[in-house]
Tab-separated table of C-alpha atoms in Angstrom:
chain	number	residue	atom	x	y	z
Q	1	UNK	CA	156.834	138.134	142.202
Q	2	UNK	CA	158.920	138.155	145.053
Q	3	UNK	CA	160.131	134.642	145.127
Q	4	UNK	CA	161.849	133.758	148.208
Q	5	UNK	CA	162.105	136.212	151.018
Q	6	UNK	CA	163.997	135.748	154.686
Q	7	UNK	CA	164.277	137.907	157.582
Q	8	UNK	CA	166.198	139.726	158.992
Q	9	UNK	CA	168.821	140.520	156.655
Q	10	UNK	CA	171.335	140.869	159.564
Q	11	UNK	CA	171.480	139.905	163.171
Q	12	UNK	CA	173.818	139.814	166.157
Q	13	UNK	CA	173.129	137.761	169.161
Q	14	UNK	CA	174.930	137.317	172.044
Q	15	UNK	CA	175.830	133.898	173.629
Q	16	UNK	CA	172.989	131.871	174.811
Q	17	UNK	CA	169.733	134.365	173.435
Q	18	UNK	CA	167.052	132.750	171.250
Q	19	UNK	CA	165.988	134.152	167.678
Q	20	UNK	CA	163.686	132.899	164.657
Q	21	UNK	CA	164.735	133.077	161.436
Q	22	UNK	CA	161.817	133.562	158.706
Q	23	UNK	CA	161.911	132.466	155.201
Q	24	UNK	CA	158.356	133.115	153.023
Q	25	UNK	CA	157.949	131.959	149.034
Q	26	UNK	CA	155.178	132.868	146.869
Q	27	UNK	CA	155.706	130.482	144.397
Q	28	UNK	CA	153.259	127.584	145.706
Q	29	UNK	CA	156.761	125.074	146.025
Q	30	UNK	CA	156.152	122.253	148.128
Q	31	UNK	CA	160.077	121.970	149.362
Q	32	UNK	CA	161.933	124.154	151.450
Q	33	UNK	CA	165.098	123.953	152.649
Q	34	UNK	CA	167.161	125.853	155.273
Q	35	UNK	CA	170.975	126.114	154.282
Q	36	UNK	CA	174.185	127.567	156.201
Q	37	UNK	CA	177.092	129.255	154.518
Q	38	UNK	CA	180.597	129.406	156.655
Q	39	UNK	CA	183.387	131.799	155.461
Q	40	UNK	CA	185.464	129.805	152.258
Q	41	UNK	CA	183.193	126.787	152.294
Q	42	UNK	CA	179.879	125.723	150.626
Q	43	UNK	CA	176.347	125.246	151.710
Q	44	UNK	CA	175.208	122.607	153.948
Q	45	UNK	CA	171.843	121.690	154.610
Q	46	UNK	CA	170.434	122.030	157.698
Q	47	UNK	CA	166.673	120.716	157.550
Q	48	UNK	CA	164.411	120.407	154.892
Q	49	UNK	CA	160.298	120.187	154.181
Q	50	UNK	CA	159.284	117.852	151.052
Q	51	UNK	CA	155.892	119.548	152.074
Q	52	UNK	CA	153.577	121.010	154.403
Q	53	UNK	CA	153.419	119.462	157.806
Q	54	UNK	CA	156.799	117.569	156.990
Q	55	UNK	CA	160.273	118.195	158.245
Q	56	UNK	CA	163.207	116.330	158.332
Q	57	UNK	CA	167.075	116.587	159.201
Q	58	UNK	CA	169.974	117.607	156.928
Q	59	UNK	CA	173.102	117.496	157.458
Q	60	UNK	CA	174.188	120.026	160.566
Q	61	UNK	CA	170.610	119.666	162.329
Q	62	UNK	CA	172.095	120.138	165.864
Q	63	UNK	CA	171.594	123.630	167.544
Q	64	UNK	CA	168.585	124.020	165.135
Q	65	UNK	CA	164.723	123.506	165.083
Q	66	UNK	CA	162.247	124.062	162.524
Q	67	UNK	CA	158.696	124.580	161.490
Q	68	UNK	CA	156.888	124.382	158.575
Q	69	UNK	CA	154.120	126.710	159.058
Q	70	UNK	CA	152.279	126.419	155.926
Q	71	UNK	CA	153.281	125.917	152.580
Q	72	UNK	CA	154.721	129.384	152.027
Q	73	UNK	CA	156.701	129.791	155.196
Q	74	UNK	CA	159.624	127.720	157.082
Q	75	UNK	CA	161.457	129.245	159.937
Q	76	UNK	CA	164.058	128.160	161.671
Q	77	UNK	CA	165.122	128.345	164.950
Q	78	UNK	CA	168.236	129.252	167.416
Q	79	UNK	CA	167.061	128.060	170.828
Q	80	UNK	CA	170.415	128.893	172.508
Q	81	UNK	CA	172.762	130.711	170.200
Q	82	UNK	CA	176.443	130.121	170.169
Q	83	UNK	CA	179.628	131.258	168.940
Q	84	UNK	CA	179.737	128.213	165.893
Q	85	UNK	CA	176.114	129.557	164.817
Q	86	UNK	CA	177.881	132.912	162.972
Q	87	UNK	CA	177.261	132.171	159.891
Q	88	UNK	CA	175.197	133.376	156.814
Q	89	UNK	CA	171.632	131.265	156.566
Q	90	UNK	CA	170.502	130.930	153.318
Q	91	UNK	CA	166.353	129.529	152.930
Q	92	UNK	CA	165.491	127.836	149.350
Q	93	UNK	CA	162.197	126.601	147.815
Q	94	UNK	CA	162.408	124.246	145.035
Q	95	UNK	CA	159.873	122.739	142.266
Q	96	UNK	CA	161.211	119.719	139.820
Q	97	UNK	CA	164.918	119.891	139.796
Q	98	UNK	CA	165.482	123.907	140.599
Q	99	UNK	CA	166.411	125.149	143.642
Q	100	UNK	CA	165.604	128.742	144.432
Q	101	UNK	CA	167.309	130.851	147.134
Q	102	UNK	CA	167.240	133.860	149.161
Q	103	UNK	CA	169.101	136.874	149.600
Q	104	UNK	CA	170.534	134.937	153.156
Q	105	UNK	CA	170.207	136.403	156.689
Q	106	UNK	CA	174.028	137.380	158.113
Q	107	UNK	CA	174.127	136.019	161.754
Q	108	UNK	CA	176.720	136.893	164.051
Q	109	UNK	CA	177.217	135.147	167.693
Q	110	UNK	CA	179.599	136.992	170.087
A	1	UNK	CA	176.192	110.495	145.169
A	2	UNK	CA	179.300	110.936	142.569
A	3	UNK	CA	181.837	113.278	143.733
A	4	UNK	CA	182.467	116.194	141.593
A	5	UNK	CA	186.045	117.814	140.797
A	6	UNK	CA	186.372	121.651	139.849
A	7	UNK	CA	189.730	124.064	139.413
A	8	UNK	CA	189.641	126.050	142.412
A	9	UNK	CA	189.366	129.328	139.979
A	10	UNK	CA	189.719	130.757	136.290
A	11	UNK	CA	189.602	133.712	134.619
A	12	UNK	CA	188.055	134.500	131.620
A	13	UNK	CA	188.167	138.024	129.326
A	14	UNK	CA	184.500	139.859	129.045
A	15	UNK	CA	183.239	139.126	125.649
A	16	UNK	CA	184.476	135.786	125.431
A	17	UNK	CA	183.181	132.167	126.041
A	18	UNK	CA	183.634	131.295	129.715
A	19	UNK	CA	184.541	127.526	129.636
A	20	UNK	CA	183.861	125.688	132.959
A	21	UNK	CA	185.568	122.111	133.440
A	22	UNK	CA	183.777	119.723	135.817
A	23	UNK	CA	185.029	115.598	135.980
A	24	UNK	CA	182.761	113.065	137.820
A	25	UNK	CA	184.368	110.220	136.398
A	26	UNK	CA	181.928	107.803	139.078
A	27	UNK	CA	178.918	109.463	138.016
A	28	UNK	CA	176.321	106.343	137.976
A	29	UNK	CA	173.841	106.066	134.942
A	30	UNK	CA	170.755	107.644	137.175
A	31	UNK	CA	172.849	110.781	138.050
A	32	UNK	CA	172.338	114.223	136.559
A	33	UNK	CA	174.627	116.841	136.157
A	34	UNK	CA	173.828	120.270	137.717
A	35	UNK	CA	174.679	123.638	137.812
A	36	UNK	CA	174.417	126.511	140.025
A	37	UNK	CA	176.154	129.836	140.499
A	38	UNK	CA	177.000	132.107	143.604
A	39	UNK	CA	177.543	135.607	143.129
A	40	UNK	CA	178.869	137.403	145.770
A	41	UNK	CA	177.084	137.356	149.048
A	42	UNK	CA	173.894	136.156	147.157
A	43	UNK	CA	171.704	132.801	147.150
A	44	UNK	CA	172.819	130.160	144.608
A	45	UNK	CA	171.201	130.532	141.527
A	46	UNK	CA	170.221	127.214	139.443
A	47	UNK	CA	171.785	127.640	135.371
A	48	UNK	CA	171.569	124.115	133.857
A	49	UNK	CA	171.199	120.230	134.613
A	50	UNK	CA	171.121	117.319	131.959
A	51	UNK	CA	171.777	113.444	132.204
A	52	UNK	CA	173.195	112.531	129.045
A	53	UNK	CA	172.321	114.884	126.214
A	54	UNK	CA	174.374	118.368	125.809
A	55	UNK	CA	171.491	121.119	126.963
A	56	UNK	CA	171.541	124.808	126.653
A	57	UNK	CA	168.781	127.634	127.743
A	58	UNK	CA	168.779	130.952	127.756
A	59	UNK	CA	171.706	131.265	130.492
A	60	UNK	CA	174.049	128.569	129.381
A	61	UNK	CA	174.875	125.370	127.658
A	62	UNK	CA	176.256	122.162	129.049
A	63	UNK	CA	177.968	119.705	127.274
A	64	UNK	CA	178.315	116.528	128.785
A	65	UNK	CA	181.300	113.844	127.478
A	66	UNK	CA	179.668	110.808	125.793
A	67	UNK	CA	181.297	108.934	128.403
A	68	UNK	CA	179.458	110.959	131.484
A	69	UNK	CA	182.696	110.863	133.057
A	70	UNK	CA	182.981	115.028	132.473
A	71	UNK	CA	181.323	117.768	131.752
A	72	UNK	CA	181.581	121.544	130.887
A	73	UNK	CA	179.677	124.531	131.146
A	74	UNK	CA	179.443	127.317	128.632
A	75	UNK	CA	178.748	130.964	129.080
A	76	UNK	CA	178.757	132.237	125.703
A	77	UNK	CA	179.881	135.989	126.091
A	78	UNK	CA	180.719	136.811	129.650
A	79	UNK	CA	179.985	139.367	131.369
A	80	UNK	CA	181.010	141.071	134.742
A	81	UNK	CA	178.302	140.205	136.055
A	82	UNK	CA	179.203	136.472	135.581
A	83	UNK	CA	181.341	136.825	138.284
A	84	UNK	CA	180.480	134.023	141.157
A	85	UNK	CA	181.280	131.062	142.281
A	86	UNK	CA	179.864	128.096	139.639
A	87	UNK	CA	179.313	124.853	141.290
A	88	UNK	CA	179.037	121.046	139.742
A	89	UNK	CA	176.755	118.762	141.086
A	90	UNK	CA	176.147	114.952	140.428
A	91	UNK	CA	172.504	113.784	141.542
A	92	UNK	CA	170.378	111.150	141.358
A	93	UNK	CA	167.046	113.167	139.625
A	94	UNK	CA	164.626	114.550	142.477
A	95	UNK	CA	166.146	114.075	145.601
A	96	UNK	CA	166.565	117.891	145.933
A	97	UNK	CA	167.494	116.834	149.637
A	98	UNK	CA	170.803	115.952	149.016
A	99	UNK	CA	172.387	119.145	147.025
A	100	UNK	CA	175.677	119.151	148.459
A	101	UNK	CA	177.483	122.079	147.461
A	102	UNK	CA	181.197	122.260	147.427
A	103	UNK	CA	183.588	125.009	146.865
A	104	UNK	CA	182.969	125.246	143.192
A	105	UNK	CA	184.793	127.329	140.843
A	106	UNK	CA	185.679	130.890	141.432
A	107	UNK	CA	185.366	132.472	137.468
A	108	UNK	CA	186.345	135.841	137.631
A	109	UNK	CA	185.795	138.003	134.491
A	110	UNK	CA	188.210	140.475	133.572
A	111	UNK	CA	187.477	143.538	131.608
């Protein structure tokens, strides 16, 4: 049981280039959530599925789009990467009151 | 959503009882408590939530003041590898959508 899965596990983009990140969970959750991590701070939420076909806005949305492919998968995406973007991503499924997270994807924008 | 307060870090000797403080003295009466750790360059991992009664499972227990204006978790014998960052979060039950994590505790275990 893998749980939840992202790739790639690192990354380094330069200004301006495009990249998908992928998250994948096997445990039939209906939420998903897409999370960033700065250096000293805690997560914020970037966008979030309450299911399949649903997505809606956290809390640092801008820079970011999403999709919700099917119930097991939620990417997100960096149309035009910048400098702010480094950061670690972390994806998370939840059922009930549990979150469950990732191993994170470490992005780096020069 | 109540605002939690944490100490900034703690240490604790391996073996022992790890004691985590949390106060959310403006915790409303629909809010739960919750729990999650961060080890090191890893995803948060969920330990514990309750609402008014003290709760324990196989990774922790959590005592919450009658009050609800505090809480604390317990790790009964720490271990190294109970190293992370533990954060304490006050939510209304369900809406998943607005875990806000802050900078949490830093409990370092020493050997």
């Amino acid at each position: 049981n893998a749980g939840v899965t992202q790739t790639p596990k690192f990354q380094v983009l330069k200004t301006g280039q495009s990249m998908t990140l992928q998250c994948a969970q096997d445990m039939n959750h209906n939420s998903m959530y897409w999370y960033r991590q700065d250096p000293g701070m805690g997560l914020r939420l970037i966008y979030y599925s309450a299911s399949e076909g649903t997505t809606d806005k956290g809390e640092v949305p801008n820079g970011y789009n999403v999709s919700r492919l099917n119930k097991r998968e939620f990417s997100l995406r960096l149309e035009s990467a910048a400098p702010s973007q480094t950061s670690v991503y972390f994806c998370a499924s939840s059922v009930g009151e549990k979150l469950f997270f990732g191993s994170g994807t470490q992005l780096s924008v020069l | 959503d109540a605002k939690t307060t944490q100490p900034t870090s703690m240490d604790c000797a391996e073996g022992r009882a790890a004691n985590l403080p949390c106060n959310h003295s403006t915790i409303s009466g629909n809010e739960y408590v919750y729990w999650y750790r961060q080890i090191h360059s890893q995803g948060p991992q969920y330990i514990i939530h309750g609402l008014k009664n003290n709760e324990t499972n196989e990774m922790a227990s959590l005592i919450i003041t009658e009050d609800r204006k505090s809480s604390t978790l317990i790790l009964p014998h720490a271990t190294l590898r109970d190293t992370a960052v533990y954060y304490c979060i006050a939510l209304y039950g369900g809406a998943t959508n607005k875990l806000i994590f802050g900078t949490g505790t830093l409990l370092a275990i020493q050997p």
